[in-house]
Coordinates of C-alpha atoms in Angstrom, one line a residue:
Chain A
M937 CA 37.3 -23.3 7.8
I938 CA 37.0 -24.8 4.3
S939 CA 34.4 -23.5 1.9
N940 CA 33.2 -25.2 -1.3
V941 CA 30.8 -23.7 -3.8
V942 CA 28.4 -26.5 -4.7
L943 CA 25.9 -24.5 -6.7
N944 CA 26.7 -21.5 -8.8
V945 CA 24.4 -18.7 -10.1
D946 CA 23.5 -20.6 -13.3
E947 CA 22.8 -23.8 -11.6
I948 CA 20.6 -22.1 -9.0
G949 CA 18.7 -20.4 -11.9
R950 CA 18.2 -23.7 -13.7
S951 CA 16.9 -25.4 -10.5
I952 CA 14.4 -22.7 -9.9
R953 CA 13.1 -22.9 -13.5
R954 CA 12.8 -26.7 -13.3
I955 CA 11.0 -26.6 -10.0
A956 CA 8.6 -24.1 -11.5
H957 CA 7.8 -26.5 -14.4
E958 CA 7.4 -29.4 -11.9
I959 CA 5.0 -27.3 -9.8
L960 CA 2.8 -26.6 -12.9
E961 CA 3.0 -30.2 -14.0
S962 CA 1.9 -31.6 -10.7
N963 CA -1.1 -29.2 -10.3
H964 CA -4.1 -28.9 -12.5
G965 CA -4.5 -25.3 -13.2
S966 CA -3.3 -22.6 -10.9
E967 CA -6.2 -20.8 -9.3
N968 CA -5.9 -23.0 -6.2
L969 CA -2.2 -22.6 -5.8
I970 CA -0.4 -20.5 -3.2
L971 CA 3.4 -20.3 -2.7
I972 CA 4.3 -19.5 0.9
G973 CA 7.9 -18.6 1.5
I974 CA 9.5 -19.1 4.8
P975 CA 11.6 -16.1 5.8
T976 CA 14.2 -15.0 5.0
R977 CA 15.5 -16.8 1.9
G978 CA 12.4 -18.9 1.3
V979 CA 10.6 -15.7 0.7
T980 CA 13.2 -14.7 -2.1
L981 CA 13.0 -18.2 -3.6
A982 CA 9.2 -18.0 -3.6
E983 CA 9.3 -14.7 -5.4
R984 CA 11.6 -16.1 -8.0
L985 CA 9.5 -19.1 -8.5
N986 CA 6.5 -16.9 -8.8
A987 CA 8.2 -14.9 -11.5
E988 CA 9.2 -18.0 -13.4
L989 CA 5.6 -19.4 -13.2
L990 CA 4.3 -16.2 -14.6
A991 CA 6.9 -16.3 -17.4
I992 CA 6.2 -20.0 -18.3
D993 CA 2.4 -19.8 -18.2
S994 CA 0.6 -16.8 -19.4
D995 CA -2.6 -18.0 -17.5
Y996 CA -0.9 -18.5 -14.2
R997 CA -3.0 -17.2 -11.4
G998 CA -1.4 -18.6 -8.3
Q999 CA -0.8 -16.4 -5.2
I1000 CA 2.2 -15.8 -3.1
G1001 CA 2.7 -15.1 0.6
Q1002 CA 5.1 -15.5 3.5
L1003 CA 4.9 -17.2 6.8
D1004 CA 7.2 -16.7 9.7
I1005 CA 7.4 -19.8 11.9
T1006 CA 9.4 -18.4 14.9
M1007 CA 6.4 -18.6 17.2
Y1008 CA 5.8 -22.2 16.3
R1009 CA 9.2 -23.6 16.9
D1010 CA 9.7 -26.5 19.2
D1011 CA 13.1 -25.6 20.4
H1012 CA 13.5 -22.8 23.0
S1013 CA 17.0 -21.6 22.2
E1014 CA 19.3 -19.8 24.5
H1015 CA 18.6 -16.4 23.0
Y1016 CA 15.3 -14.7 22.1
R1017 CA 14.3 -14.6 18.5
A1018 CA 12.0 -11.9 17.2
P1019 CA 9.4 -13.1 14.6
K1020 CA 9.7 -11.8 11.1
E1021 CA 6.8 -10.7 9.0
S1022 CA 4.0 -13.0 7.9
R1023 CA 1.8 -12.0 5.0
I1024 CA -0.9 -14.3 3.8
P1025 CA -2.9 -12.6 1.0
V1026 CA -6.1 -14.6 1.6
S1027 CA -8.4 -14.8 4.6
S1028 CA -8.3 -18.5 4.7
L1029 CA -6.2 -21.3 3.2
D1030 CA -9.2 -23.6 3.0
G1031 CA -9.2 -25.8 -0.2
L1032 CA -6.0 -24.3 -1.5
V1033 CA -2.8 -26.2 -2.5
V1034 CA 0.0 -24.6 -0.4
V1035 CA 3.6 -24.9 -1.6
L1036 CA 5.9 -24.2 1.2
V1037 CA 9.2 -22.7 -0.1
D1038 CA 12.5 -22.8 1.9
D1039 CA 16.1 -22.7 1.1
V1040 CA 17.5 -25.7 3.0
L1041 CA 15.8 -28.8 4.3
F1042 CA 17.7 -30.3 7.2
S1043 CA 16.0 -31.7 10.3
G1044 CA 12.6 -31.0 9.1
R1045 CA 11.5 -29.2 12.3
T1046 CA 11.1 -25.8 10.4
I1047 CA 8.7 -27.5 8.1
R1048 CA 6.9 -29.2 11.0
A1049 CA 6.5 -25.7 12.5
A1050 CA 5.4 -24.4 9.2
M1051 CA 2.7 -27.0 8.8
D1052 CA 1.3 -26.2 12.2
A1053 CA 1.3 -22.5 11.2
V1054 CA -0.4 -23.2 7.9
N1055 CA -3.1 -25.3 9.7
D1056 CA -4.0 -22.2 11.9
F1057 CA -4.9 -20.4 8.6
G1058 CA -7.5 -23.0 7.5
R1059 CA -7.4 -26.5 6.0
P1060 CA -5.5 -26.6 2.7
S1061 CA -6.4 -29.3 0.3
A1062 CA -2.7 -30.2 0.1
I1063 CA 0.6 -28.9 1.5
K1064 CA 3.7 -29.5 -0.7
L1065 CA 7.3 -28.6 -0.1
A1066 CA 9.8 -27.0 -2.4
V1067 CA 13.4 -26.6 -1.3
L1068 CA 16.5 -25.5 -3.1
I1069 CA 18.8 -27.9 -1.1
D1070 CA 18.0 -31.1 0.7
R1071 CA 21.0 -31.8 2.9
G1072 CA 19.6 -35.0 4.7
H1073 CA 19.7 -35.7 8.4
R1074 CA 16.0 -35.7 9.0
E1075 CA 14.8 -35.9 12.6
L1076 CA 11.1 -36.1 11.5
P1077 CA 9.3 -38.0 8.7
I1078 CA 9.1 -35.1 6.4
R1079 CA 10.1 -35.2 2.6
P1080 CA 10.2 -32.5 -0.1
D1081 CA 8.1 -32.6 -3.3
F1082 CA 10.4 -30.4 -5.3
V1083 CA 14.1 -30.3 -4.8
G1084 CA 16.8 -28.1 -6.5
K1085 CA 19.7 -30.3 -5.4
N1086 CA 20.2 -33.2 -3.1
L1087 CA 23.4 -32.6 -1.1
P1088 CA 24.8 -35.3 1.2
T1089 CA 26.4 -33.6 4.1
S1090 CA 27.9 -34.4 7.4
K1091 CA 26.0 -32.9 10.4
L1092 CA 29.1 -30.9 11.2
E1093 CA 29.1 -29.0 7.9
R1094 CA 27.2 -25.8 7.4
V1095 CA 25.2 -25.2 4.2
N1096 CA 25.1 -21.5 3.3
V1097 CA 22.6 -20.4 0.6
Q1098 CA 23.3 -17.0 -0.7
L1099 CA 20.8 -15.1 -2.9
L1100 CA 21.4 -11.9 -4.8
E1101 CA 18.5 -10.1 -3.2
V1102 CA 19.7 -10.9 0.3
D1103 CA 23.4 -11.6 0.1
G1104 CA 24.5 -9.7 -3.0
Q1105 CA 25.2 -12.9 -5.0
D1106 CA 23.8 -16.3 -5.9
Q1107 CA 25.7 -19.3 -4.7
V1108 CA 25.4 -22.3 -2.4
V1109 CA 28.4 -23.0 -0.2
I1110 CA 29.3 -25.9 2.2
Q1111 CA 31.5 -24.9 5.0
S1112 CA 33.4 -27.4 7.1
Chain B
M738 CA 15.0 -9.4 29.1
K739 CA 13.7 -11.1 32.2
H740 CA 11.5 -8.3 33.8
L741 CA 9.6 -5.2 32.6
T742 CA 9.1 -3.0 35.5
S743 CA 9.9 0.3 33.9
I744 CA 10.3 1.9 30.4
A745 CA 13.9 2.5 31.7
D746 CA 14.4 -1.3 31.2
L747 CA 14.1 -0.7 27.5
D748 CA 16.3 1.2 25.0
Y749 CA 15.5 2.6 21.5
N750 CA 16.2 -0.8 19.8
S751 CA 14.4 -3.1 22.3
A752 CA 11.4 -0.8 22.4
L753 CA 11.1 -0.8 18.5
S754 CA 11.6 -4.5 18.5
I755 CA 8.6 -4.9 20.9
L756 CA 6.5 -2.7 18.7
D757 CA 7.4 -4.6 15.6
V758 CA 6.5 -7.9 17.3
S759 CA 3.3 -6.2 18.4
D760 CA 2.4 -5.6 14.8
E761 CA 2.8 -9.2 14.0
M762 CA 0.7 -10.2 17.0
A763 CA -2.0 -7.8 15.8
L764 CA -2.3 -9.9 12.6
V765 CA -2.6 -13.1 14.7
N766 CA -5.5 -11.3 16.5
E767 CA -7.4 -10.8 13.3
R768 CA -7.3 -14.4 12.2
D769 CA -10.0 -16.9 12.9
I770 CA -7.6 -19.0 15.0
K771 CA -6.1 -16.4 17.3
K772 CA -3.6 -18.7 18.8
L773 CA 0.1 -19.4 18.8
P774 CA 1.7 -22.4 20.6
T775 CA 4.7 -20.4 21.7
L776 CA 4.3 -20.2 25.5
R777 CA 2.9 -23.7 25.9
G778 CA 3.8 -25.1 29.3
K779 CA 4.4 -21.7 30.8
T780 CA 2.2 -20.4 33.7
V781 CA 1.4 -16.7 34.2
V782 CA -0.4 -15.2 37.2
N783 CA -2.2 -11.9 37.2
L784 CA -1.4 -10.5 40.5
F785 CA -3.6 -7.5 40.8
Y786 CA -3.8 -5.6 44.1
E787 CA -5.7 -2.8 42.4
N788 CA -8.9 -2.8 40.2
S789 CA -8.5 -3.1 36.4
T790 CA -10.6 -4.0 33.4
R791 CA -8.5 -3.4 30.4
T792 CA -5.1 -4.3 31.7
K793 CA -6.1 -7.4 33.5
I794 CA -8.3 -8.8 30.7
S795 CA -5.8 -8.0 28.0
F796 CA -2.9 -9.7 29.8
E797 CA -5.1 -12.7 30.4
L798 CA -6.1 -12.8 26.7
A799 CA -2.4 -12.2 25.7
A800 CA -1.2 -15.2 27.7
K801 CA -4.0 -17.5 26.6
R802 CA -3.3 -16.6 22.9
L803 CA 0.2 -17.7 23.4
S804 CA -1.1 -21.0 24.9
A805 CA 0.2 -20.2 28.4
E806 CA -1.8 -21.1 31.5
V807 CA -3.3 -18.2 33.3
I808 CA -4.1 -17.8 37.0
D809 CA -6.2 -14.9 38.0
F810 CA -5.4 -13.8 41.5
T811 CA -8.3 -11.9 43.0
V812 CA -6.5 -10.2 46.0
S813 CA -9.9 -9.5 47.8
E814 CA -10.7 -13.3 47.8
S815 CA -7.2 -14.3 48.6
S816 CA -5.3 -14.7 51.9
V817 CA -4.0 -11.2 51.5
A818 CA -7.2 -10.3 53.3
K819 CA -6.0 -12.4 56.1
G820 CA -2.7 -10.4 56.3
E821 CA -0.4 -12.2 54.1
S822 CA 2.5 -10.2 52.9
L823 CA 3.6 -9.6 49.3
K824 CA 6.8 -11.6 49.9
D825 CA 4.8 -14.6 51.2
T826 CA 2.3 -14.4 48.4
A827 CA 5.0 -14.3 45.8
Q828 CA 7.0 -17.2 47.4
T829 CA 3.8 -19.3 47.5
L830 CA 3.2 -18.6 43.8
Q831 CA 6.7 -19.7 43.1
A832 CA 6.2 -22.9 45.1
L833 CA 3.1 -23.5 43.0
G834 CA 5.2 -23.1 39.8
V835 CA 4.6 -19.8 38.0
D836 CA 6.9 -18.6 35.3
A837 CA 5.7 -14.9 35.3
A838 CA 3.7 -12.5 37.4
I839 CA 1.9 -9.5 36.0
V840 CA 1.9 -7.2 39.0
R841 CA -0.4 -4.2 39.6
H842 CA 0.1 -2.6 43.1
P843 CA -0.9 0.7 44.8
L844 CA 2.7 1.2 46.1
A845 CA 5.3 2.4 43.7
G846 CA 8.2 0.1 43.4
A847 CA 6.4 -3.1 44.4
P848 CA 7.0 -4.8 41.0
T849 CA 10.6 -3.7 41.1
N850 CA 11.1 -4.9 44.5
L851 CA 9.7 -8.4 43.5
A852 CA 12.1 -8.4 40.5
K853 CA 15.2 -7.5 42.5
A854 CA 14.6 -8.7 46.1
G855 CA 15.7 -12.3 45.5
W856 CA 12.5 -13.7 47.0
V857 CA 11.5 -15.4 43.8
D858 CA 13.0 -16.1 40.3
F859 CA 10.0 -15.8 38.1
S860 CA 9.6 -12.9 35.6
I861 CA 7.8 -9.7 36.8
I862 CA 5.8 -7.4 34.4
N863 CA 4.6 -4.2 35.9
A864 CA 0.9 -3.6 35.2
G865 CA 0.9 -0.3 37.0
D866 CA 2.5 0.6 40.4
G867 CA 1.1 3.5 42.2
R868 CA 1.9 6.8 40.5
H869 CA 5.2 5.4 39.2
E870 CA 4.9 3.5 35.8
H871 CA 2.6 1.5 33.5
P872 CA 5.1 0.4 30.8
T873 CA 2.7 -1.7 28.7
Q874 CA 0.3 1.2 28.5
A875 CA 3.0 3.4 27.0
L876 CA 3.9 0.6 24.6
L877 CA 0.4 0.2 23.4
D878 CA 0.1 3.9 23.0
A879 CA 3.2 4.1 20.9
M880 CA 1.9 1.2 18.8
T881 CA -1.4 2.9 18.3
I882 CA 0.4 6.2 17.3
R883 CA 2.6 4.3 14.7
E884 CA -0.4 2.5 13.4
S885 CA -2.5 5.6 13.1
L886 CA 0.4 7.3 11.1
G887 CA 0.7 4.3 8.8
L888 CA 4.2 3.7 10.0
G889 CA 5.6 0.2 9.5
R890 CA 8.2 -2.1 11.0
G891 CA 11.3 -0.4 12.4
A892 CA 9.8 3.1 12.3
D893 CA 10.3 5.4 15.3
L894 CA 8.2 8.4 16.3
L895 CA 10.7 11.2 15.2
G896 CA 8.9 14.5 15.0
V897 CA 5.6 13.3 16.1
S898 CA 3.9 15.7 18.5
V899 CA 1.9 14.5 21.5
L900 CA 0.0 16.6 24.1
I901 CA -0.7 14.9 27.4
V902 CA -3.5 16.6 29.3
G903 CA -4.7 16.2 32.9
D904 CA -3.7 14.8 36.2
I905 CA 0.0 14.5 35.3
A906 CA 1.3 14.3 38.9
N907 CA -0.7 11.2 39.8
S908 CA -0.5 9.5 36.5
R909 CA 1.8 6.5 35.9
V910 CA 0.5 6.5 32.2
A911 CA 2.0 10.0 31.8
R912 CA 5.4 9.0 33.2
S913 CA 5.8 5.9 31.1
N914 CA 4.5 7.7 28.1
R915 CA 6.9 10.6 28.5
L916 CA 9.8 8.3 28.8
L917 CA 8.9 6.0 25.9
L918 CA 7.7 8.7 23.5
Q919 CA 10.8 10.8 24.0
M920 CA 13.0 7.7 23.6
L921 CA 11.4 7.2 20.3
G922 CA 12.0 10.7 19.2
A923 CA 8.5 12.2 19.7
K924 CA 8.0 15.7 21.1
V925 CA 5.9 15.6 24.3
T926 CA 4.1 18.6 25.9
L927 CA 2.2 18.4 29.2
A928 CA -0.9 20.4 30.1
G929 CA -2.9 20.5 33.2
P930 CA -3.7 22.5 36.3
E931 CA -0.6 23.6 38.3
S932 CA -2.0 21.7 41.3
L933 CA -1.9 18.4 39.3
M934 CA 1.6 18.9 37.9
P935 CA 4.7 17.2 39.3
R936 CA 6.5 19.5 41.7
V937 CA 9.8 18.9 39.9
S938 CA 9.9 19.4 36.2
D939 CA 12.1 17.1 34.0
G940 CA 12.2 19.9 31.4
T941 CA 9.3 18.7 29.3
P942 CA 7.3 21.8 28.1
T943 CA 4.3 22.4 30.3
I944 CA 1.2 24.6 30.0
T945 CA -0.7 25.3 33.2
S946 CA -3.2 28.1 32.2
N947 CA -5.8 26.1 30.3
L948 CA -6.4 23.7 27.5
D949 CA -7.3 26.4 25.0
D950 CA -3.7 27.9 25.4
A951 CA -2.3 24.5 25.1
L952 CA -4.2 23.9 21.8
L953 CA -3.0 27.1 20.3
E954 CA -0.1 24.8 18.9
P955 CA -1.1 21.9 16.7
F956 CA -0.5 18.5 17.9
D957 CA -0.6 15.1 16.1
F958 CA -2.1 13.3 19.2
V959 CA -3.9 14.6 22.2
M960 CA -3.9 12.1 25.1
M961 CA -6.5 12.9 27.8
L962 CA -6.0 11.5 31.3
R963 CA -8.6 10.7 34.0
V964 CA -8.3 12.7 37.3
Q965 CA -7.1 10.2 39.8
L966 CA -9.1 11.3 42.8
E967 CA -8.3 8.1 44.5
R968 CA -4.6 8.9 44.5
M969 CA -5.0 12.5 45.8
A970 CA -4.1 13.5 49.3
R971 CA -7.0 15.8 49.5
P972 CA -9.6 15.0 46.9
A973 CA -12.1 17.4 48.5
D974 CA -10.0 20.3 47.3
F975 CA -10.5 19.3 43.7
S976 CA -13.0 21.5 41.8
R977 CA -14.9 19.6 39.2
V978 CA -16.5 22.7 37.8
D979 CA -13.1 24.5 37.3
Y980 CA -11.5 21.5 35.8
I981 CA -14.3 21.0 33.2
A982 CA -14.2 24.7 32.3
N983 CA -10.4 24.8 31.8
W984 CA -9.3 21.3 30.9
Q985 CA -12.1 19.2 29.5
L986 CA -11.8 18.2 25.8
T987 CA -15.3 19.6 25.1
R988 CA -17.2 19.4 21.8
E989 CA -16.2 23.0 21.2
R990 CA -12.4 22.4 21.8
L991 CA -12.7 19.3 19.7
A992 CA -13.9 21.3 16.8
R993 CA -10.9 23.6 16.9
L994 CA -8.4 20.7 16.7
R995 CA -6.6 20.2 13.3
E996 CA -8.3 17.7 11.1
N997 CA -5.7 15.0 11.4
T998 CA -5.2 15.3 15.2
R999 CA -6.2 12.1 16.9
I1000 CA -7.5 11.7 20.5
M1001 CA -6.3 9.1 22.9
H1002 CA -7.2 8.0 26.5
P1003 CA -5.8 5.1 28.5
G1004 CA -9.2 4.4 30.1
P1005 CA -11.3 4.2 32.1
I1006 CA -12.9 7.4 30.9
N1007 CA -14.9 9.5 33.3
R1008 CA -17.3 11.0 30.7
G1009 CA -18.1 14.6 31.3
I1010 CA -15.0 15.3 33.4
E1011 CA -11.8 15.2 31.3
I1012 CA -13.5 14.3 28.1
S1013 CA -16.8 14.9 26.4
N1014 CA -18.8 12.2 24.7
Q1015 CA -18.2 13.7 21.3
A1016 CA -14.5 13.6 21.7
A1017 CA -14.4 10.1 23.2
D1018 CA -16.8 8.5 20.6
G1019 CA -16.0 10.6 17.5
D1020 CA -14.2 9.4 14.5
R1021 CA -10.9 11.1 15.6
S1022 CA -10.8 8.9 18.7
L1023 CA -8.3 6.1 18.9
I1024 CA -9.5 4.9 22.3
L1025 CA -11.0 1.6 21.3
R1026 CA -7.9 1.0 19.0
Q1027 CA -5.7 1.5 22.1
V1028 CA -7.7 -1.3 23.9
S1029 CA -7.3 -3.7 21.0
N1030 CA -3.6 -3.0 20.6
G1031 CA -3.2 -3.7 24.3
V1032 CA -3.6 -7.4 23.7
S1033 CA -1.0 -7.5 20.9
V1034 CA 1.5 -5.4 22.9
R1035 CA 1.1 -7.7 26.0
M1036 CA 1.6 -10.7 23.7
A1037 CA 4.8 -9.2 22.5
V1038 CA 6.0 -8.4 26.1
L1039 CA 5.1 -11.9 27.4
Y1040 CA 7.0 -13.5 24.4
Q1041 CA 10.0 -11.1 25.0
V1042 CA 10.1 -12.1 28.7
L1043 CA 9.2 -15.8 28.5
G1044 CA 10.0 -17.0 25.0
G1045 CA 13.6 -17.9 24.3
A1046 CA 15.7 -18.8 27.3
K1047 CA 14.6 -21.9 29.2

């Protein structure tokens, strides 16, 4: 198995900072904003984005939560998957701008499931998507609003995002 | 895990996993839209050969909240009344296309039999079989205990003390609870009249003098059980007056409990027999919490059994 590092710690940091700026730019104000991370690494990325947003804008008032989508999946895999924690800090997402945050965008099925989950919490005024890596090969008509890096890959390759808080280091690796 | 017929089907890790998933399901049950699409396309039948309020309704709700189809099999209105056997009933359900049956039966082992006999291949969940077990009751009791202590995901019940009081010999709730609570590290003590204790002890500490003696030691949780007259060989021998005097959780005994001791009861309650109104309805009672948690736990169990493998 060959591994190639395609994003190092500095590049990951710059991507997150840029995405934070792009989020602020695309939204007027921040009271209606909520970042929702998809476990596991989407949650870590959302937390980092949140920290960046607070650092850039002293008036930043957006919220942050996490949403596990295991129960909304459309694929019944061979083995049982236990859902992870979901924490939405508001009683309803009505009228809010939801920014879903995940590490890798691939077939789009996780995001499809996430949109179904979000809709069960209310009717957001918009749902946007922020991902660190877009590796192509979409199976559904889903596209990201904010991307760290576009990474053309073959379907046989594995994209592995590692983050300090979860994996002990920051890097993105392609394994073939 | 294909079937859940006994707490023995679980181990420490799988039991904790079910409790963790139950905690997530409890959050779903607080939302406006209490629905998940997870078991869409699956059919679940409530096969109840004994009466039930809580268990039956909470299994039905649990299945519906996971978007499964639910069939309610009312035995008295079915062809069981015309002499149809358990095997034929089960095979008929299989031919009609069910994915899981929730089985409550007066004979111990009926759910286990259905799971192992090879008559059918759908999943079996035991909702109470005779005096044997009631696994989902124990799970919802454990969830309620964890919640009451403010313990989160992954936490077990190490060092938690639980007193189970009453008709232990006839109680499937007592058996499943003993097995599960001990598996999760809790200390269980049994209390009740000698005549209502199992004839063979499994080593669990037991007090048979009266409830006052049992309560000399402090407990985190006191679980009261209904006297199961319907399961007794000679119900006429049971002295209500004696039982109330020695074993009822009266207002007076309630006042002597430690402030943080909580009271539990699987239901149905026979007010004035095993428990007083004050104990059942007071602010130390977790009885209604147990009922609510029943839906969450049964969602977790249904997902465990039906969600995943095709």
